[in-house]
mmCIF file of C-alpha atoms and ligand atoms in Angstrom:
data_model
loop_
_atom_site.group_PDB
_atom_site.id
_atom_site.type_symbol
_atom_site.label_atom_id
_atom_site.label_comp_id
_atom_site.label_asym_id
_atom_site.label_seq_id
_atom_site.Cartn_x
_atom_site.Cartn_y
_atom_site.Cartn_z
ATOM 1 C CA UNK A 26 11.016 -9.933 19.351
ATOM 2 C CA UNK A 27 12.468 -7.629 16.714
ATOM 3 C CA UNK A 28 9.807 -5.472 15.044
ATOM 4 C CA UNK A 29 10.055 -5.315 11.266
ATOM 5 C CA UNK A 30 7.845 -3.557 8.723
ATOM 6 C CA UNK A 31 7.079 -4.487 5.149
ATOM 7 C CA UNK A 32 4.710 -2.456 2.994
ATOM 8 C CA UNK A 33 4.554 -1.389 -0.587
ATOM 9 C CA UNK A 34 2.695 -0.180 -3.627
ATOM 10 C CA UNK A 35 2.153 -1.266 -7.184
ATOM 11 C CA UNK A 36 3.934 0.952 -9.740
ATOM 12 C CA UNK A 37 0.799 1.392 -11.845
ATOM 13 C CA UNK A 38 0.545 5.165 -11.400
ATOM 14 C CA UNK A 39 1.478 8.045 -9.166
ATOM 15 C CA UNK A 40 0.396 7.748 -5.531
ATOM 16 C CA UNK A 41 -2.812 9.381 -4.384
ATOM 17 C CA UNK A 42 -4.574 10.612 -1.250
ATOM 18 C CA UNK A 43 -5.950 7.082 -0.593
ATOM 19 C CA UNK A 44 -2.385 5.807 -0.294
ATOM 20 C CA UNK A 45 -1.517 8.717 1.942
ATOM 21 C CA UNK A 46 -4.199 8.131 4.579
ATOM 22 C CA UNK A 47 -4.317 4.345 4.105
ATOM 23 C CA UNK A 48 -0.633 3.727 4.446
ATOM 24 C CA UNK A 49 1.996 6.395 3.635
ATOM 25 C CA UNK A 50 1.214 8.733 6.546
ATOM 26 C CA UNK A 51 1.513 5.888 9.045
ATOM 27 C CA UNK A 52 4.712 4.603 7.432
ATOM 28 C CA UNK A 53 6.450 7.917 7.936
ATOM 29 C CA UNK A 54 5.292 8.105 11.579
ATOM 30 C CA UNK A 55 6.487 4.552 12.230
ATOM 31 C CA UNK A 56 9.772 5.228 10.444
ATOM 32 C CA UNK A 57 10.430 8.178 12.710
ATOM 33 C CA UNK A 58 9.216 6.454 15.902
ATOM 34 C CA UNK A 59 12.417 4.409 16.236
ATOM 35 C CA UNK A 60 10.300 1.422 17.318
ATOM 36 C CA UNK A 61 11.225 -0.726 14.335
ATOM 37 C CA UNK A 62 14.598 -2.302 13.748
ATOM 38 C CA UNK A 63 14.046 -2.612 10.002
ATOM 39 C CA UNK A 64 11.621 -1.073 7.520
ATOM 40 C CA UNK A 65 11.261 -2.426 3.981
ATOM 41 C CA UNK A 66 9.194 -0.494 1.451
ATOM 42 C CA UNK A 67 8.626 -2.380 -1.741
ATOM 43 C CA UNK A 68 7.768 -1.145 -5.212
ATOM 44 C CA UNK A 69 5.737 -4.175 -6.304
ATOM 45 C CA UNK A 70 6.529 -4.270 -10.016
ATOM 46 C CA UNK A 71 6.137 -8.064 -10.327
ATOM 47 C CA UNK A 72 2.665 -7.738 -8.842
ATOM 48 C CA UNK A 73 1.846 -4.849 -11.180
ATOM 49 C CA UNK A 74 2.800 -7.096 -14.113
ATOM 50 C CA UNK A 75 0.206 -9.692 -13.071
ATOM 51 C CA UNK A 76 -2.511 -7.485 -14.583
ATOM 52 C CA UNK A 77 -0.332 -5.373 -16.875
ATOM 53 C CA UNK A 78 1.644 -8.121 -18.600
ATOM 54 C CA UNK A 79 1.054 -6.504 -21.994
ATOM 55 C CA UNK A 80 2.169 -3.096 -20.776
ATOM 56 C CA UNK A 81 5.635 -3.373 -19.213
ATOM 57 C CA UNK A 82 6.463 0.214 -20.220
ATOM 58 C CA UNK A 83 3.729 1.486 -17.877
ATOM 59 C CA UNK A 84 5.275 -0.393 -14.967
ATOM 60 C CA UNK A 85 8.804 0.726 -15.905
ATOM 61 C CA UNK A 86 7.757 4.394 -16.092
ATOM 62 C CA UNK A 87 5.917 4.314 -12.789
ATOM 63 C CA UNK A 88 8.781 2.922 -10.697
ATOM 64 C CA UNK A 89 10.368 6.366 -10.552
ATOM 65 C CA UNK A 90 6.981 8.049 -9.972
ATOM 66 C CA UNK A 91 6.316 5.906 -6.900
ATOM 67 C CA UNK A 92 9.878 6.414 -5.656
ATOM 68 C CA UNK A 93 9.496 10.214 -6.033
ATOM 69 C CA UNK A 94 6.195 10.057 -4.153
ATOM 70 C CA UNK A 95 7.864 8.096 -1.331
ATOM 71 C CA UNK A 96 10.654 10.622 -0.972
ATOM 72 C CA UNK A 97 8.223 13.513 -1.207
ATOM 73 C CA UNK A 98 6.053 12.332 1.705
ATOM 74 C CA UNK A 99 9.114 11.940 3.921
ATOM 75 C CA UNK A 100 10.245 8.365 3.562
ATOM 76 C CA UNK A 101 13.925 8.602 4.404
ATOM 77 C CA UNK A 102 16.237 6.129 2.632
ATOM 78 C CA UNK A 103 18.617 6.341 5.602
ATOM 79 C CA UNK A 104 15.912 4.862 7.830
ATOM 80 C CA UNK A 105 13.800 2.799 5.398
ATOM 81 C CA UNK A 106 15.006 0.384 2.742
ATOM 82 C CA UNK A 107 13.222 1.033 -0.556
ATOM 83 C CA UNK A 108 13.373 -1.970 -2.884
ATOM 84 C CA UNK A 109 12.104 -3.103 -6.266
ATOM 85 C CA UNK A 110 10.351 -6.480 -6.105
ATOM 86 C CA UNK A 111 11.729 -8.011 -9.344
ATOM 87 C CA UNK A 112 15.297 -7.314 -8.272
ATOM 88 C CA UNK A 113 14.898 -9.927 -5.518
ATOM 89 C CA UNK A 114 14.417 -13.248 -7.363
ATOM 90 C CA UNK A 115 14.383 -15.109 -4.026
ATOM 91 C CA UNK A 116 10.786 -13.880 -3.643
ATOM 92 C CA UNK A 117 9.662 -15.968 -6.657
ATOM 93 C CA UNK A 118 11.208 -19.110 -5.265
ATOM 94 C CA UNK A 119 9.472 -18.659 -1.925
ATOM 95 C CA UNK A 120 6.120 -18.102 -3.663
ATOM 96 C CA UNK A 121 6.609 -21.309 -5.644
ATOM 97 C CA UNK A 122 6.919 -23.350 -2.437
ATOM 98 C CA UNK A 123 4.068 -21.528 -0.667
ATOM 99 C CA UNK A 124 1.696 -22.391 -3.526
ATOM 100 C CA UNK A 125 1.748 -25.979 -2.257
ATOM 101 C CA UNK A 126 0.235 -24.776 1.019
ATOM 102 C CA UNK A 127 -2.826 -22.938 -0.371
ATOM 103 C CA UNK A 128 -5.891 -24.278 -2.160
ATOM 104 C CA UNK A 129 -7.425 -22.673 -5.241
ATOM 105 C CA UNK A 130 -10.770 -22.348 -3.453
ATOM 106 C CA UNK A 131 -9.094 -20.508 -0.566
ATOM 107 C CA UNK A 132 -7.873 -17.799 -2.959
ATOM 108 C CA UNK A 133 -11.220 -17.750 -4.794
ATOM 109 C CA UNK A 134 -12.942 -16.837 -1.523
ATOM 110 C CA UNK A 135 -10.657 -13.830 -0.960
ATOM 111 C CA UNK A 136 -13.018 -10.817 -1.225
ATOM 112 C CA UNK A 137 -10.338 -8.396 -2.495
ATOM 113 C CA UNK A 138 -9.307 -10.807 -5.261
ATOM 114 C CA UNK A 139 -12.975 -11.317 -6.150
ATOM 115 C CA UNK A 140 -13.597 -7.575 -6.590
ATOM 116 C CA UNK A 141 -10.358 -7.092 -8.515
ATOM 117 C CA UNK A 142 -11.188 -9.953 -10.916
ATOM 118 C CA UNK A 143 -14.506 -8.244 -11.615
ATOM 119 C CA UNK A 144 -12.940 -4.790 -12.007
ATOM 120 C CA UNK A 145 -10.445 -6.099 -14.538
ATOM 121 C CA UNK A 146 -12.977 -8.195 -16.483
ATOM 122 C CA UNK A 147 -10.985 -11.371 -15.737
ATOM 123 C CA UNK A 148 -14.089 -13.482 -14.937
ATOM 124 C CA UNK A 149 -13.779 -15.614 -18.083
ATOM 125 C CA UNK A 150 -10.041 -16.066 -18.056
ATOM 126 C CA UNK A 151 -7.961 -15.229 -15.000
ATOM 127 C CA UNK A 152 -4.200 -15.077 -15.580
ATOM 128 C CA UNK A 153 -2.518 -17.609 -13.269
ATOM 129 C CA UNK A 154 -0.063 -14.984 -12.109
ATOM 130 C CA UNK A 155 -2.819 -12.581 -11.134
ATOM 131 C CA UNK A 156 -4.715 -15.304 -9.330
ATOM 132 C CA UNK A 157 -1.660 -16.253 -7.325
ATOM 133 C CA UNK A 158 -0.554 -12.735 -6.382
ATOM 134 C CA UNK A 159 -1.841 -13.137 -2.794
ATOM 135 C CA UNK A 160 0.618 -16.026 -2.420
ATOM 136 C CA UNK A 161 3.397 -13.924 -3.876
ATOM 137 C CA UNK A 162 2.466 -11.219 -1.377
ATOM 138 C CA UNK A 163 2.916 -13.788 1.414
ATOM 139 C CA UNK A 164 6.441 -14.393 0.180
ATOM 140 C CA UNK A 165 7.197 -10.648 0.133
ATOM 141 C CA UNK A 166 6.067 -10.293 3.727
ATOM 142 C CA UNK A 167 7.731 -13.424 5.097
ATOM 143 C CA UNK A 168 11.016 -12.999 3.195
ATOM 144 C CA UNK A 169 11.727 -9.992 5.389
ATOM 145 C CA UNK A 170 10.291 -11.660 8.530
ATOM 146 C CA UNK A 171 7.917 -8.711 8.790
ATOM 147 C CA UNK A 172 5.917 -8.473 12.011
ATOM 148 C CA UNK A 173 3.901 -5.439 10.930
ATOM 149 C CA UNK A 174 2.226 -4.479 7.662
ATOM 150 C CA UNK A 175 0.709 -0.968 7.620
ATOM 151 C CA UNK A 176 -2.005 -1.020 4.909
ATOM 152 C CA UNK A 177 -5.590 -0.177 4.015
ATOM 153 C CA UNK A 178 -8.360 -2.650 4.833
ATOM 154 C CA UNK A 179 -8.385 -4.081 1.279
ATOM 155 C CA UNK A 180 -5.171 -5.779 2.358
ATOM 156 C CA UNK A 181 -6.664 -7.527 5.420
ATOM 157 C CA UNK A 182 -7.576 -10.731 3.512
ATOM 158 C CA UNK A 183 -4.018 -10.884 2.107
ATOM 159 C CA UNK A 184 -2.442 -10.660 5.538
ATOM 160 C CA UNK A 185 -4.865 -13.315 6.810
ATOM 161 C CA UNK A 186 -3.769 -15.650 4.011
ATOM 162 C CA UNK A 187 -0.127 -14.929 4.809
ATOM 163 C CA UNK A 188 -0.728 -15.903 8.429
ATOM 164 C CA UNK A 189 -2.322 -19.164 7.295
ATOM 165 C CA UNK A 190 0.646 -19.941 5.056
ATOM 166 C CA UNK A 191 3.077 -19.162 7.866
ATOM 167 C CA UNK A 192 1.199 -21.465 10.244
ATOM 168 C CA UNK A 193 1.021 -24.307 7.749
ATOM 169 C CA UNK A 194 4.677 -23.906 6.868
ATOM 170 C CA UNK A 195 5.824 -23.851 10.493
ATOM 171 C CA UNK A 196 3.606 -26.849 11.366
ATOM 172 C CA UNK A 197 4.921 -28.990 8.542
ATOM 173 C CA UNK A 198 8.561 -27.906 8.356
ATOM 174 C CA UNK A 199 9.246 -26.573 11.856
ATOM 175 C CA UNK A 200 9.284 -22.978 13.176
ATOM 176 C CA UNK A 201 10.885 -20.826 10.463
ATOM 177 C CA UNK A 202 8.567 -18.010 9.391
ATOM 178 C CA UNK A 203 7.116 -15.059 11.312
ATOM 179 C CA UNK A 204 3.363 -14.353 11.512
ATOM 180 C CA UNK A 205 2.665 -10.746 10.471
ATOM 181 C CA UNK A 206 -0.035 -8.404 11.682
ATOM 182 C CA UNK A 207 -1.808 -5.747 9.670
ATOM 183 C CA UNK A 208 -1.727 -2.217 11.055
ATOM 184 C CA UNK A 209 -4.920 -0.510 9.895
ATOM 185 C CA UNK A 210 -5.522 3.257 9.825
ATOM 186 C CA UNK A 211 -7.341 4.756 12.821
ATOM 187 C CA UNK A 212 -10.573 5.786 11.144
ATOM 188 C CA UNK A 213 -13.061 4.315 8.671
ATOM 189 C CA UNK A 214 -12.496 7.197 6.231
ATOM 190 C CA UNK A 215 -8.778 6.357 6.115
ATOM 191 C CA UNK A 216 -9.176 2.608 5.738
ATOM 192 C CA UNK A 217 -10.793 2.920 2.363
ATOM 193 C CA UNK A 218 -10.872 6.485 1.127
ATOM 194 C CA UNK A 219 -13.557 6.756 -1.582
ATOM 195 C CA UNK A 220 -12.762 8.196 -4.991
ATOM 196 C CA UNK A 221 -13.761 11.735 -5.966
ATOM 197 C CA UNK A 222 -16.808 10.104 -7.609
ATOM 198 C CA UNK A 223 -17.911 9.072 -4.102
ATOM 199 C CA UNK A 224 -18.311 5.456 -5.146
ATOM 200 C CA UNK A 225 -15.638 2.810 -4.908
ATOM 201 C CA UNK A 226 -12.302 3.328 -3.131
ATOM 202 C CA UNK A 227 -9.920 5.802 -4.640
ATOM 203 C CA UNK A 228 -7.821 3.664 -6.950
ATOM 204 C CA UNK A 229 -5.332 4.261 -9.741
ATOM 205 C CA UNK A 230 -7.186 1.757 -11.902
ATOM 206 C CA UNK A 231 -10.492 3.612 -11.544
ATOM 207 C CA UNK A 232 -9.326 7.130 -12.473
ATOM 208 C CA UNK A 233 -11.055 8.737 -9.490
ATOM 209 C CA UNK A 234 -7.947 9.990 -7.701
ATOM 210 C CA UNK A 235 -6.409 13.135 -6.326
ATOM 211 C CA UNK A 236 -2.681 12.542 -6.745
ATOM 212 C CA UNK A 237 -0.067 13.745 -4.268
ATOM 213 C CA UNK A 238 1.645 15.400 -7.231
ATOM 214 C CA UNK A 239 -1.483 17.148 -8.594
ATOM 215 C CA UNK A 240 -1.138 20.917 -9.080
ATOM 216 C CA UNK A 241 -3.217 23.344 -6.959
ATOM 217 C CA UNK A 242 -5.377 23.918 -10.039
ATOM 218 C CA UNK A 243 -6.078 20.197 -10.465
ATOM 219 C CA UNK A 244 -6.845 19.750 -6.774
ATOM 220 C CA UNK A 245 -9.297 22.648 -6.885
ATOM 221 C CA UNK A 246 -11.012 21.288 -9.983
ATOM 222 C CA UNK A 247 -11.318 17.782 -8.553
ATOM 223 C CA UNK A 248 -12.681 18.952 -5.193
ATOM 224 C CA UNK A 249 -15.155 21.276 -6.851
ATOM 225 C CA UNK A 250 -16.555 18.439 -8.954
ATOM 226 C CA UNK A 251 -16.856 16.050 -5.986
ATOM 227 C CA UNK A 252 -20.039 14.144 -5.298
ATOM 228 C CA UNK A 253 -21.922 15.641 -2.330
ATOM 229 C CA UNK A 254 -25.622 15.274 -1.423
ATOM 230 C CA UNK A 255 -27.863 15.288 -4.510
ATOM 231 C CA UNK A 256 -30.861 16.285 -2.343
ATOM 232 C CA UNK A 257 -29.106 19.351 -0.937
ATOM 233 C CA UNK A 258 -30.319 21.824 -3.565
ATOM 234 C CA UNK A 259 -30.174 25.139 -1.701
ATOM 235 C CA UNK A 260 -28.028 26.366 1.166
ATOM 236 C CA UNK A 261 -30.956 26.420 3.586
ATOM 237 C CA UNK A 262 -31.960 22.812 2.984
ATOM 238 C CA UNK A 263 -30.778 20.188 5.467
ATOM 239 C CA UNK A 264 -27.835 18.214 4.026
ATOM 240 C CA UNK A 265 -26.885 14.564 4.458
ATOM 241 C CA UNK A 266 -23.394 13.484 5.459
ATOM 242 C CA UNK A 267 -23.558 9.874 4.370
ATOM 243 C CA UNK A 268 -21.569 9.300 1.163
ATOM 244 C CA UNK A 269 -20.845 13.044 1.055
ATOM 245 C CA UNK A 270 -17.326 13.128 -0.338
ATOM 246 C CA UNK A 271 -15.989 16.462 0.984
ATOM 247 C CA UNK A 272 -17.055 15.529 4.527
ATOM 248 C CA UNK A 273 -15.498 12.063 4.267
ATOM 249 C CA UNK A 274 -12.261 13.714 3.120
ATOM 250 C CA UNK A 275 -12.451 16.258 5.947
ATOM 251 C CA UNK A 276 -12.790 13.339 8.381
ATOM 252 C CA UNK A 277 -9.607 11.873 6.937
ATOM 253 C CA UNK A 278 -7.535 15.066 6.607
ATOM 254 C CA UNK A 279 -8.790 17.990 8.698
ATOM 255 C CA UNK A 280 -8.069 18.849 12.323
ATOM 256 C CA UNK A 281 -10.448 20.940 14.451
ATOM 257 C CA UNK A 282 -7.712 23.568 14.642
ATOM 258 C CA UNK A 283 -7.785 23.897 10.852
ATOM 259 C CA UNK A 284 -11.597 24.176 10.853
ATOM 260 C CA UNK A 285 -11.333 27.040 13.387
ATOM 261 C CA UNK A 286 -8.595 28.745 11.382
ATOM 262 C CA UNK A 287 -10.413 28.667 8.025
ATOM 263 C CA UNK A 288 -13.996 28.966 9.352
ATOM 264 C CA UNK A 289 -13.876 30.917 12.639
ATOM 265 C CA UNK A 290 -17.658 30.477 13.115
ATOM 266 C CA UNK A 291 -17.138 26.815 13.959
ATOM 267 C CA UNK A 292 -15.058 25.417 16.805
ATOM 268 C CA UNK A 293 -14.824 21.895 15.386
ATOM 269 C CA UNK A 294 -15.547 19.766 12.338
ATOM 270 C CA UNK A 295 -18.501 18.338 14.252
ATOM 271 C CA UNK A 296 -19.987 21.838 14.665
ATOM 272 C CA UNK A 297 -19.771 22.367 10.901
ATOM 273 C CA UNK A 298 -21.382 18.966 10.276
ATOM 274 C CA UNK A 299 -24.211 19.774 12.695
ATOM 275 C CA UNK A 300 -24.937 23.063 10.943
ATOM 276 C CA UNK A 301 -24.836 21.349 7.523
ATOM 277 C CA UNK A 302 -27.346 18.683 8.573
ATOM 278 C CA UNK A 303 -29.646 21.342 10.112
ATOM 279 C CA UNK A 304 -29.436 23.410 6.922
ATOM 280 C CA UNK A 305 -27.655 26.701 6.285
ATOM 281 C CA UNK A 306 -24.232 25.628 4.977
ATOM 282 C CA UNK A 307 -23.490 25.494 1.246
ATOM 283 C CA UNK A 308 -21.398 22.782 -0.383
ATOM 284 C CA UNK A 309 -19.106 25.540 -1.710
ATOM 285 C CA UNK A 310 -18.075 26.466 1.856
ATOM 286 C CA UNK A 311 -17.254 22.858 2.683
ATOM 287 C CA UNK A 312 -15.313 22.371 -0.543
ATOM 288 C CA UNK A 313 -13.326 25.562 -0.007
ATOM 289 C CA UNK A 314 -12.350 24.375 3.469
ATOM 290 C CA UNK A 315 -11.279 21.039 2.022
ATOM 291 C CA UNK A 316 -9.155 22.707 -0.669
ATOM 292 C CA UNK A 317 -7.365 24.749 2.019
ATOM 293 C CA UNK A 318 -6.770 21.686 4.168
ATOM 294 C CA UNK A 319 -5.460 19.627 1.234
ATOM 295 C CA UNK A 320 -3.178 22.437 0.070
ATOM 296 C CA UNK A 321 -1.639 22.671 3.549
ATOM 297 C CA UNK A 322 -0.799 18.986 3.247
ATOM 298 C CA UNK A 323 0.320 19.026 -0.387
ATOM 299 C CA UNK A 324 2.512 22.156 -0.507
ATOM 300 C CA UNK A 325 5.504 20.613 1.338
ATOM 301 C CA UNK A 326 5.009 17.307 -0.538
ATOM 302 C CA UNK A 327 5.207 19.137 -3.897
ATOM 303 C CA UNK A 328 8.313 21.024 -2.740
ATOM 304 C CA UNK A 329 10.166 17.850 -1.776
ATOM 305 C CA UNK A 330 9.081 16.220 -5.054
ATOM 306 C CA UNK A 331 10.497 19.139 -7.042
ATOM 307 C CA UNK A 332 13.833 18.699 -5.186
ATOM 308 C CA UNK A 333 14.109 14.990 -6.059
ATOM 309 C CA UNK A 334 12.882 15.463 -9.641
ATOM 310 C CA UNK A 335 16.146 17.354 -10.171
ATOM 311 C CA UNK A 336 18.115 14.346 -8.847
ATOM 312 C CA UNK A 337 16.732 11.342 -10.760
ATOM 313 C CA UNK A 338 20.055 9.407 -11.044
ATOM 314 C CA UNK A 339 20.414 9.708 -7.274
ATOM 315 C CA UNK A 340 16.901 8.272 -6.828
ATOM 316 C CA UNK A 341 17.779 5.253 -8.999
ATOM 317 C CA UNK A 342 20.911 4.786 -6.887
ATOM 318 C CA UNK A 343 18.743 4.744 -3.732
ATOM 319 C CA UNK A 344 16.589 2.030 -5.335
ATOM 320 C CA UNK A 345 19.601 -0.013 -6.438
ATOM 321 C CA UNK A 346 21.225 0.080 -3.003
ATOM 322 C CA UNK A 347 17.905 -0.646 -1.254
ATOM 323 C CA UNK A 348 17.214 -3.632 -3.507
ATOM 324 C CA UNK A 349 20.712 -5.003 -2.896
ATOM 325 C CA UNK A 350 20.333 -4.699 0.861
ATOM 326 C CA UNK A 351 16.857 -6.260 0.811
ATOM 327 C CA UNK A 352 18.131 -9.148 -1.295
ATOM 328 C CA UNK A 353 20.608 -10.113 1.434
ATOM 329 C CA UNK A 354 17.770 -10.445 3.952
ATOM 330 C CA UNK A 355 15.550 -12.401 1.558
ATOM 331 C CA UNK A 356 18.418 -14.754 0.651
ATOM 332 C CA UNK A 357 19.002 -15.482 4.331
ATOM 333 C CA UNK A 358 15.311 -16.376 4.821
ATOM 334 C CA UNK A 359 15.345 -18.521 1.687
ATOM 335 C CA UNK A 360 18.345 -20.478 3.071
ATOM 336 C CA UNK A 361 16.367 -21.171 6.237
ATOM 337 C CA UNK A 362 13.292 -22.166 4.222
ATOM 338 C CA UNK A 363 15.311 -24.542 2.033
ATOM 339 C CA UNK A 364 16.879 -26.141 5.110
ATOM 340 C CA UNK A 365 13.464 -26.536 6.809
ATOM 341 C CA UNK A 366 12.026 -28.059 3.624
ATOM 342 C CA UNK A 367 14.964 -30.438 3.326
ATOM 343 C CA UNK A 368 15.928 -29.257 -0.136
ATOM 344 C CA UNK A 369 19.386 -28.042 0.865
ATOM 345 C CA UNK A 370 21.045 -31.252 -0.366
ATOM 346 C CA UNK A 371 24.563 -29.963 -0.819
ATOM 347 C CA UNK A 372 24.710 -28.042 2.428
ATOM 348 C CA UNK A 373 23.876 -31.159 4.485
ATOM 349 C CA UNK A 374 26.941 -33.289 5.225
ATOM 350 C CA UNK A 375 24.823 -35.758 7.240
ATOM 351 C CA UNK A 376 22.651 -36.479 4.226
ATOM 352 C CA UNK A 377 25.642 -37.492 2.128
ATOM 353 C CA UNK A 378 27.108 -39.545 4.976
ATOM 354 C CA UNK A 379 23.850 -41.393 5.672
ATOM 355 C CA UNK A 380 23.250 -42.138 2.007
ATOM 356 C CA UNK A 381 26.788 -43.447 1.717
ATOM 357 C CA UNK A 382 26.234 -45.614 4.824
ATOM 358 C CA UNK A 383 23.111 -47.073 3.212
ATOM 359 C CA UNK A 384 25.334 -48.468 0.500
ATOM 360 C CA UNK A 385 27.990 -49.606 2.914
ATOM 361 C CA UNK A 386 30.604 -46.949 2.151
HETATM 362 P P1 LIG B 424 -4.253 -0.403 -8.282
HETATM 363 O O1 LIG B 424 -5.510 0.195 -8.791
HETATM 364 O O2 LIG B 424 -3.153 -0.524 -9.317
HETATM 365 O O3 LIG B 424 -4.453 -1.657 -7.488
HETATM 366 P P2 LIG B 424 -4.311 1.142 -5.884
HETATM 367 O O4 LIG B 424 -4.659 2.567 -6.055
HETATM 368 O O5 LIG B 424 -5.354 0.171 -5.389
HETATM 369 O O6 LIG B 424 -3.690 0.671 -7.265
HETATM 370 P P3 LIG B 424 -2.216 -0.226 -4.434
HETATM 371 O O7 LIG B 424 -0.818 -0.041 -4.905
HETATM 372 O O8 LIG B 424 -2.961 -1.480 -4.784
HETATM 373 O O9 LIG B 424 -3.076 1.048 -4.927
HETATM 374 O O10 LIG B 424 -2.284 -0.035 -2.840
HETATM 375 C C1 LIG B 424 -1.152 0.233 -2.033
HETATM 376 C C2 LIG B 424 -1.495 0.519 -0.593
HETATM 377 O O11 LIG B 424 -2.369 1.640 -0.474
HETATM 378 C C3 LIG B 424 -2.257 -0.616 0.125
HETATM 379 O O12 LIG B 424 -1.776 -0.670 1.452
HETATM 380 C C4 LIG B 424 -3.694 -0.180 0.110
HETATM 381 O O13 LIG B 424 -4.403 -0.711 1.195
HETATM 382 C C5 LIG B 424 -3.570 1.332 0.237
HETATM 383 N N1 LIG B 424 -4.672 2.009 -0.447
HETATM 384 C C6 LIG B 424 -4.892 2.073 -1.785
HETATM 385 N N2 LIG B 424 -6.010 2.754 -2.065
HETATM 386 C C7 LIG B 424 -6.523 3.151 -0.864
HETATM 387 C C8 LIG B 424 -7.680 3.922 -0.465
HETATM 388 N N3 LIG B 424 -8.506 4.417 -1.362
HETATM 389 N N4 LIG B 424 -7.895 4.141 0.863
HETATM 390 C C9 LIG B 424 -7.046 3.641 1.780
HETATM 391 N N5 LIG B 424 -5.937 2.924 1.471
HETATM 392 C C10 LIG B 424 -5.676 2.675 0.181
HETATM 393 MG MG1 LIG B 425 -4.900 -2.066 -5.445
#
């Protein structure tokens, strides 16, 4: 079977390190692997509006920011189709039909939706659109017949719901839709990178992010103020690794080769961790290593961003062409869905004939 990717991001801010390890890094690898016949990368502006309905300007401004971040990490518009969700109205129609296949209580049980409702203070009054965004996400995935969705583990319940919708749809209306699989990052640190506050996941809405477009000065400041081990008061004291932000980030970003290059006393990250837990390593040393490692990653990203920032009209043209191309695929799926659901009245000559026969004509 053809292998197809769909992934995306909400244009609610610039992209951050959580996106990079949770999804972007893998997307670029998969894009360049040649294993996939089609790759769709969606800027989910309709989804962003479900909790930013009163702030459309924020969404509008961030479309270009997300697009610049995509191009700067190495997403290649020749190999991947970048699209804007609202420019494909077929997605809304699909979501409208899928809503008949999901119960309210099923969405209420979704742990990611639960947390997000809390975070946004929606407990008393949840906008219908926000509540139904997991269903809309199912239409995004299935419209492109995606087999593979590279994402962080907060997306696992969404993909599960999509699979349920696909199964229900195919059972009722006949085999039409494709069941997708989530492709999770390799390590726990990458599945849900914590914020610089060490608490919840790094998230645009929480203001605890290191952005891919942050300057070296900002990166340094953010790393230096990271949460470490509050009981590790002097260098000689044994330190704890659990919840220790710089070490979690090193797990996600550093290679042993980099550890050896910046700290020749250690032959691996594990050796540094062992010394830290025994006592004798200061948090400053660990943070300095992390800054070096992050800069190695971010320098080429910043350079590519600077290139595209000088070519904004060209970036919009990439988005327009990508959306047009994606719309063709979604329209094709919608035709199949309408036929399976028997709502393609005018495309069905047999229907007209049989109705006419009923009345003897
Ligand atoms: P918002 O706060 O507006 O929801 P966000 O920062 O959570 O923004 P999304 O656009 O919702 O970002 O997420 C896009 C993709 O990035 C998803 O695949 C998600 O799993 C992944 N992702 C986001 N944050 C992290 C993180 N901290 N660690 C790993 N993956 C992440
Ligand atoms: Mg999110």
